[in-house]
Every structure is written in structure tokens, then in C-alpha cells.
Amino acid sequence: MPAEAATGLVVRASDWSETSRIVTLFTREWGKIRALAKGGRRLRSNFEIAFDLLTVCRVMVIRKGHGGLDLLTEARVEQRFAILRKSLAALYVGYYLAELLAEGTQDYDPHPTLYDTAISALESLEAGRHPALVATEFELAWLREVGYSPRLDACAVCGGSVGGEDVVWSPAAGGVVCPQCRSRVLEGVRLSPGSWLWLQRLSQGEALPASLPPPCDVRQALGLAVTQVLGRRPKMLRYLDGQ
Ligand SMILES: [Zn+2]
């Protein structure tokens, strides 16, 4: 089979043998792929440098399909993010993005919007945007792409109106719930009226101050939402939120 070209972000890399590595790339063209890079551990080879975590590279791939590993024949670095070597908070967010892309998407299931969002998220870290804000925006984008965009404007259970006092966020219901439905949800996070409004503005793509972190109750709510959809708590969340 001929090799095909793709552009992707390295979301995982592990040693396979003395000289080879297995690389997981989230590509713009095909979504997540796992491929063997023969000779990928040779010291200082361009091939190896391209497979550093969170590097964007242009690759040539021979696709195997049916659970077999693809084969990487060429790789060229397209973009790296210097902030990840300078700021631990930014690096944690980068690792979190990689975890959601590696664990929270299927092989060969293309999500070009999610790919573009991931690259913009890394670029915005580079531009000094608050890391926790970048993480929150990416969580919303990931939830939307995998089909679990949270309901924020009305009750996620009955569609009734929500508001006034504190709002309860239910990860199981998939959004905020009204006072009547509150007793039916097992686990919930209380969002203050300000946090609820903040989250609605963020999800509508409104420009929010780049240097301010999200409210704590919003971080907690989205952490639970991602955990619910992923089926387990992402490893990187405790580094992000210290929980
Ligand atoms: Zn309700």
C-alpha cells in the first residue's frame, strides 16, 4: 500500500523495542492513529524529535487497519510549543489535552474541529492565556465533539427554566437542573449565579478576560462532566485543579 500524508499532534509515545517507538497521533485528516516508528529511538534522529509529546508533525503513514499498527515512514516537525518547557501549569494543560484526545476519541474517527481547537488551545497557552481557562474551553469543545455538550440554558432533565438562586449542575443529567429535578440527581455541584452566567458566556464563544482563571465551581463541574463521559477520572485533573 502507498504511504499517505497527514498532519497530527503527538498525544502519546512509548518505546516498542531497542530502536522503535509506538506513537499515537491525533491527526486532522483521520482522527487518532497508532503507528509504529521503526528506528524512532535512534539518538538525535529527526524522526525521534518529531515524536516528542505535543509536537505537531507532518507524517507519511502506511495504513494497516483492522487493529494492526500503522507504519510511519517519514515525520517532519511542523510546530512546537515553547511554553510547555517554560511553564509547568501550561505543560499540565498540554498533557490533559493529550489525555482527552488519546483516551476520549476512537481510532480513525476524524474530528477536524477538535484538532483545530487543540492546536489553538496550545497556541493560546503560548500567548499567555490562563492555563485553567484554556483547559475549561477545551473540555467544552471536547464534550461538544463527542456528543455530550452540556445543557446550560434550561433544565437538562425536564427542559424547565433554571435560575434565580444557585443552580445545580448534574454530570449524569448532562447539564444544569431545575429545583424540581434536583432531588432526582445523585451527584451535583452547586454553581453560583455568577459562575453559571460565566459558563454560558464561555460556551457561547464570548471573549472573556484571558488572564483570569475560571471560577472553582465551574472547574469542579466540568471535571465531573468529563469524568462521566470518559467513564473514569482523567489522570491529569488532579494536577490541574489540585483535587
Ligand atoms: Zn427539571
Tab-separated table of C-alpha atoms and ligand atoms in Angstrom:
chain	number	residue	atom	x	y	z
A	1	MET	CA	0.000	0.000	0.000
A	2	PRO	CA	1.263	3.505	-0.726
A	3	ALA	CA	2.094	5.843	2.138
A	4	GLU	CA	-0.419	8.634	2.801
A	5	ALA	CA	0.292	12.059	4.286
A	6	ALA	CA	-1.325	13.536	7.384
A	7	THR	CA	-0.703	16.253	9.953
A	8	GLY	CA	-1.066	15.350	13.590
A	9	LEU	CA	-0.342	16.166	17.200
A	10	VAL	CA	1.662	13.592	19.177
A	11	VAL	CA	-0.577	12.606	22.106
A	12	ARG	CA	1.344	9.557	23.307
A	13	ALA	CA	4.657	7.880	22.601
A	14	SER	CA	6.117	4.743	24.107
A	15	ASP	CA	9.120	2.539	23.424
A	16	TRP	CA	8.417	-0.590	21.461
A	17	SER	CA	11.881	-2.080	21.150
A	18	GLU	CA	15.518	-1.014	21.310
A	19	THR	CA	15.094	1.007	18.168
A	20	SER	CA	11.371	1.572	17.632
A	21	ARG	CA	8.540	3.503	19.210
A	22	ILE	CA	4.788	3.369	19.103
A	23	VAL	CA	3.333	6.812	18.569
A	24	THR	CA	-0.283	7.897	18.979
A	25	LEU	CA	-1.107	10.876	16.798
A	26	PHE	CA	-4.315	12.870	16.721
A	27	THR	CA	-4.419	13.762	13.046
A	28	ARG	CA	-6.560	16.368	11.380
A	29	GLU	CA	-7.382	14.023	8.496
A	30	TRP	CA	-8.227	10.738	10.229
A	31	GLY	CA	-8.540	11.409	13.949
A	32	LYS	CA	-6.486	9.223	16.258
A	33	ILE	CA	-3.995	6.754	14.795
A	34	ARG	CA	-1.438	4.468	16.427
A	35	ALA	CA	1.644	3.756	14.420
A	36	LEU	CA	4.999	2.090	14.679
A	37	ALA	CA	8.052	4.239	14.037
A	38	LYS	CA	10.913	1.923	13.192
A	39	GLY	CA	14.226	3.417	14.115
A	40	GLY	CA	12.261	6.045	16.051
A	41	ARG	CA	14.624	5.816	19.022
A	42	ARG	CA	17.856	6.416	17.183
A	43	LEU	CA	19.584	9.172	19.034
A	44	ARG	CA	19.068	12.667	17.664
A	45	SER	CA	17.341	11.489	14.532
A	46	ASN	CA	14.786	13.908	13.131
A	47	PHE	CA	12.379	11.053	13.282
A	48	GLU	CA	12.717	10.839	17.059
A	49	ILE	CA	12.451	14.574	17.710
A	50	ALA	CA	9.172	14.653	15.800
A	51	PHE	CA	7.650	12.239	18.319
A	52	ASP	CA	8.072	14.361	21.420
A	53	LEU	CA	4.724	14.707	23.160
A	54	LEU	CA	2.607	17.645	21.908
A	55	THR	CA	4.679	18.227	18.783
A	56	VAL	CA	2.782	18.833	15.557
A	57	CYS	CA	4.253	16.837	12.715
A	58	ARG	CA	3.643	16.025	9.110
A	59	VAL	CA	3.858	12.266	8.658
A	60	MET	CA	3.753	9.641	5.945
A	61	VAL	CA	1.799	6.589	7.048
A	62	ILE	CA	1.210	3.156	5.619
A	63	ARG	CA	-2.195	2.188	6.947
A	64	LYS	CA	-2.710	-1.351	8.149
A	65	GLY	CA	-6.242	-1.211	9.513
A	66	HIS	CA	-8.160	-3.881	11.451
A	67	GLY	CA	-6.354	-3.366	14.741
A	68	GLY	CA	-2.865	-3.753	13.255
A	69	LEU	CA	-0.430	-0.923	13.794
A	70	ASP	CA	0.136	1.565	11.012
A	71	LEU	CA	3.689	2.195	9.929
A	72	LEU	CA	5.284	5.644	9.984
A	73	THR	CA	7.777	6.075	7.192
A	74	GLU	CA	8.537	9.797	7.499
A	75	ALA	CA	7.982	12.563	10.024
A	76	ARG	CA	8.765	16.240	9.925
A	77	VAL	CA	8.233	18.699	12.781
A	78	GLU	CA	5.721	21.390	11.821
A	79	GLN	CA	5.147	23.175	15.110
A	80	ARG	CA	6.377	23.050	18.700
A	81	PHE	CA	5.159	24.966	21.724
A	82	ALA	CA	7.978	26.537	23.723
A	83	ILE	CA	5.677	27.458	26.632
A	84	LEU	CA	5.433	23.753	27.537
A	85	ARG	CA	9.095	23.807	28.506
A	86	LYS	CA	8.814	27.028	30.483
A	87	SER	CA	5.595	26.720	32.460
A	88	LEU	CA	4.545	23.701	34.480
A	89	ALA	CA	0.905	24.901	34.571
A	90	ALA	CA	0.876	25.101	30.761
A	91	LEU	CA	2.528	21.675	30.483
A	92	TYR	CA	-0.143	20.110	32.702
A	93	VAL	CA	-2.860	21.543	30.464
A	94	GLY	CA	-0.981	20.209	27.422
A	95	TYR	CA	-0.845	16.738	28.988
A	96	TYR	CA	-4.554	16.992	29.805
A	97	LEU	CA	-5.407	17.814	26.176
A	98	ALA	CA	-3.275	14.859	25.075
A	99	GLU	CA	-5.054	12.583	27.557
A	100	LEU	CA	-8.522	13.602	26.331
A	101	LEU	CA	-7.506	13.168	22.686
A	102	ALA	CA	-5.795	9.804	23.298
A	103	GLU	CA	-8.388	8.304	25.655
A	104	GLY	CA	-11.515	10.145	24.645
A	105	THR	CA	-11.629	9.560	20.890
A	106	GLN	CA	-11.781	6.455	18.692
A	107	ASP	CA	-9.185	5.324	16.135
A	108	TYR	CA	-9.849	6.656	12.643
A	109	ASP	CA	-12.773	8.807	13.750
A	110	PRO	CA	-11.973	12.233	12.260
A	111	HIS	CA	-12.725	15.375	14.285
A	112	PRO	CA	-11.049	18.225	12.361
A	113	THR	CA	-12.748	20.851	14.550
A	114	LEU	CA	-11.399	19.215	17.695
A	115	TYR	CA	-7.948	19.035	16.116
A	116	ASP	CA	-8.066	22.752	15.255
A	117	THR	CA	-9.307	23.549	18.764
A	118	ALA	CA	-6.421	21.588	20.322
A	119	ILE	CA	-3.847	23.472	18.244
A	120	SER	CA	-5.458	26.843	19.061
A	121	ALA	CA	-5.509	25.868	22.742
A	122	LEU	CA	-1.744	25.201	22.673
A	123	GLU	CA	-1.178	28.430	20.751
A	124	SER	CA	-3.246	30.382	23.267
A	125	LEU	CA	-1.138	28.933	26.122
A	126	GLU	CA	1.850	30.199	24.195
A	127	ALA	CA	0.196	33.631	24.005
A	128	GLY	CA	-0.229	33.719	27.787
A	129	ARG	CA	-3.889	32.773	28.179
A	130	HIS	CA	-4.637	31.455	31.669
A	131	PRO	CA	-3.965	27.669	31.644
A	132	ALA	CA	-7.128	26.797	33.612
A	133	LEU	CA	-9.199	28.871	31.193
A	134	VAL	CA	-7.641	27.030	28.244
A	135	ALA	CA	-8.390	23.683	29.932
A	136	THR	CA	-12.024	24.681	30.508
A	137	GLU	CA	-12.528	25.839	26.924
A	138	PHE	CA	-11.030	22.604	25.662
A	139	GLU	CA	-13.256	20.493	27.910
A	140	LEU	CA	-16.337	22.217	26.475
A	141	ALA	CA	-15.070	21.680	22.917
A	142	TRP	CA	-14.289	18.016	23.590
A	143	LEU	CA	-17.711	17.419	25.193
A	144	ARG	CA	-19.395	19.065	22.183
A	145	GLU	CA	-17.405	16.965	19.695
A	146	VAL	CA	-18.103	13.645	21.394
A	147	GLY	CA	-21.805	14.494	21.536
A	148	TYR	CA	-22.244	15.485	25.182
A	149	SER	CA	-22.457	19.240	25.035
A	150	PRO	CA	-23.857	20.222	28.431
A	151	ARG	CA	-27.265	21.877	28.637
A	152	LEU	CA	-26.864	25.268	30.279
A	153	ASP	CA	-29.898	27.368	29.344
A	154	ALA	CA	-32.615	25.130	30.813
A	155	CYS	CA	-33.038	22.022	32.961
A	156	ALA	CA	-31.199	19.060	31.404
A	157	VAL	CA	-33.875	16.666	32.747
A	158	CYS	CA	-37.247	18.357	32.075
A	159	GLY	CA	-36.361	21.415	29.982
A	160	GLY	CA	-37.884	23.697	32.621
A	161	SER	CA	-36.434	27.071	33.500
A	162	VAL	CA	-33.413	27.398	35.713
A	163	GLY	CA	-32.031	30.383	37.528
A	164	GLY	CA	-32.520	32.827	40.330
A	165	GLU	CA	-30.518	31.332	43.163
A	166	ASP	CA	-27.723	28.771	42.948
A	167	VAL	CA	-28.001	26.343	40.074
A	168	VAL	CA	-27.229	22.647	40.430
A	169	TRP	CA	-25.015	21.047	37.809
A	170	SER	CA	-25.522	17.331	37.315
A	171	PRO	CA	-22.919	15.408	35.291
A	172	ALA	CA	-25.306	12.433	34.974
A	173	ALA	CA	-28.145	14.621	33.634
A	174	GLY	CA	-25.703	16.396	31.323
A	175	GLY	CA	-26.054	19.982	32.479
A	176	VAL	CA	-27.888	22.182	34.941
A	177	VAL	CA	-31.126	21.019	36.602
A	178	CYS	CA	-34.168	22.899	37.924
A	179	PRO	CA	-35.187	22.870	41.611
A	180	GLN	CA	-37.883	20.220	40.943
A	181	CYS	CA	-35.431	17.805	39.327
A	182	ARG	CA	-32.687	18.370	41.877
A	183	SER	CA	-33.845	15.552	44.150
A	184	ARG	CA	-33.622	13.084	41.269
A	185	VAL	CA	-29.918	13.585	40.602
A	186	LEU	CA	-27.446	11.682	42.729
A	187	GLU	CA	-24.400	13.830	42.307
A	188	GLY	CA	-24.391	17.547	41.733
A	189	VAL	CA	-22.279	20.662	42.038
A	190	ARG	CA	-23.743	23.966	43.120
A	191	LEU	CA	-22.939	26.764	40.685
A	192	SER	CA	-23.288	30.335	41.893
A	193	PRO	CA	-25.385	32.607	39.614
A	194	GLY	CA	-22.158	34.335	38.549
A	195	SER	CA	-20.447	31.041	37.660
A	196	TRP	CA	-23.466	29.847	35.717
A	197	LEU	CA	-23.515	33.052	33.713
A	198	TRP	CA	-19.745	32.859	33.170
A	199	LEU	CA	-20.064	29.305	31.842
A	200	GLN	CA	-22.878	30.269	29.483
A	201	ARG	CA	-20.845	33.151	28.110
A	202	LEU	CA	-17.820	30.890	27.629
A	203	SER	CA	-19.813	28.201	25.844
A	204	GLN	CA	-21.320	30.802	23.523
A	205	GLY	CA	-17.819	31.796	22.499
A	206	GLU	CA	-17.878	35.208	24.168
A	207	ALA	CA	-14.460	36.751	24.736
A	208	LEU	CA	-13.589	36.539	28.430
A	209	PRO	CA	-10.557	38.108	30.138
A	210	ALA	CA	-7.582	35.944	29.075
A	211	SER	CA	-5.658	36.317	32.305
A	212	LEU	CA	-8.391	35.253	34.745
A	213	PRO	CA	-8.963	31.650	35.838
A	214	PRO	CA	-12.456	30.125	35.746
A	215	PRO	CA	-14.475	30.041	38.986
A	216	CYS	CA	-13.676	26.990	41.171
A	217	ASP	CA	-17.222	25.613	40.983
A	218	VAL	CA	-17.022	25.676	37.164
A	219	ARG	CA	-13.748	23.714	37.239
A	220	GLN	CA	-15.364	21.179	39.546
A	221	ALA	CA	-18.496	20.886	37.374
A	222	LEU	CA	-16.580	20.360	34.134
A	223	GLY	CA	-14.176	17.893	35.753
A	224	LEU	CA	-17.184	15.787	36.745
A	225	ALA	CA	-18.756	16.123	33.283
A	226	VAL	CA	-15.576	14.887	31.588
A	227	THR	CA	-15.257	12.046	34.131
A	228	GLN	CA	-18.852	10.995	33.435
A	229	VAL	CA	-18.366	10.863	29.651
A	230	LEU	CA	-14.893	9.283	29.756
A	231	GLY	CA	-16.010	6.668	32.276
A	232	ARG	CA	-13.149	7.475	34.645
A	233	ARG	CA	-11.472	10.496	36.117
A	234	PRO	CA	-8.719	11.840	33.826
A	235	LYS	CA	-5.301	11.387	35.460
A	236	MET	CA	-4.235	14.955	34.752
A	237	LEU	CA	-7.190	16.596	36.533
A	238	ARG	CA	-5.570	16.417	39.952
A	239	TYR	CA	-2.548	18.286	38.627
A	240	LEU	CA	-4.755	20.916	37.052
A	241	ASP	CA	-7.141	21.528	39.890
A	242	GLY	CA	-5.248	20.071	42.819
A	243	GLN	CA	-8.203	17.791	43.623
B	1	ZN	ZN	-36.189	19.943	35.644
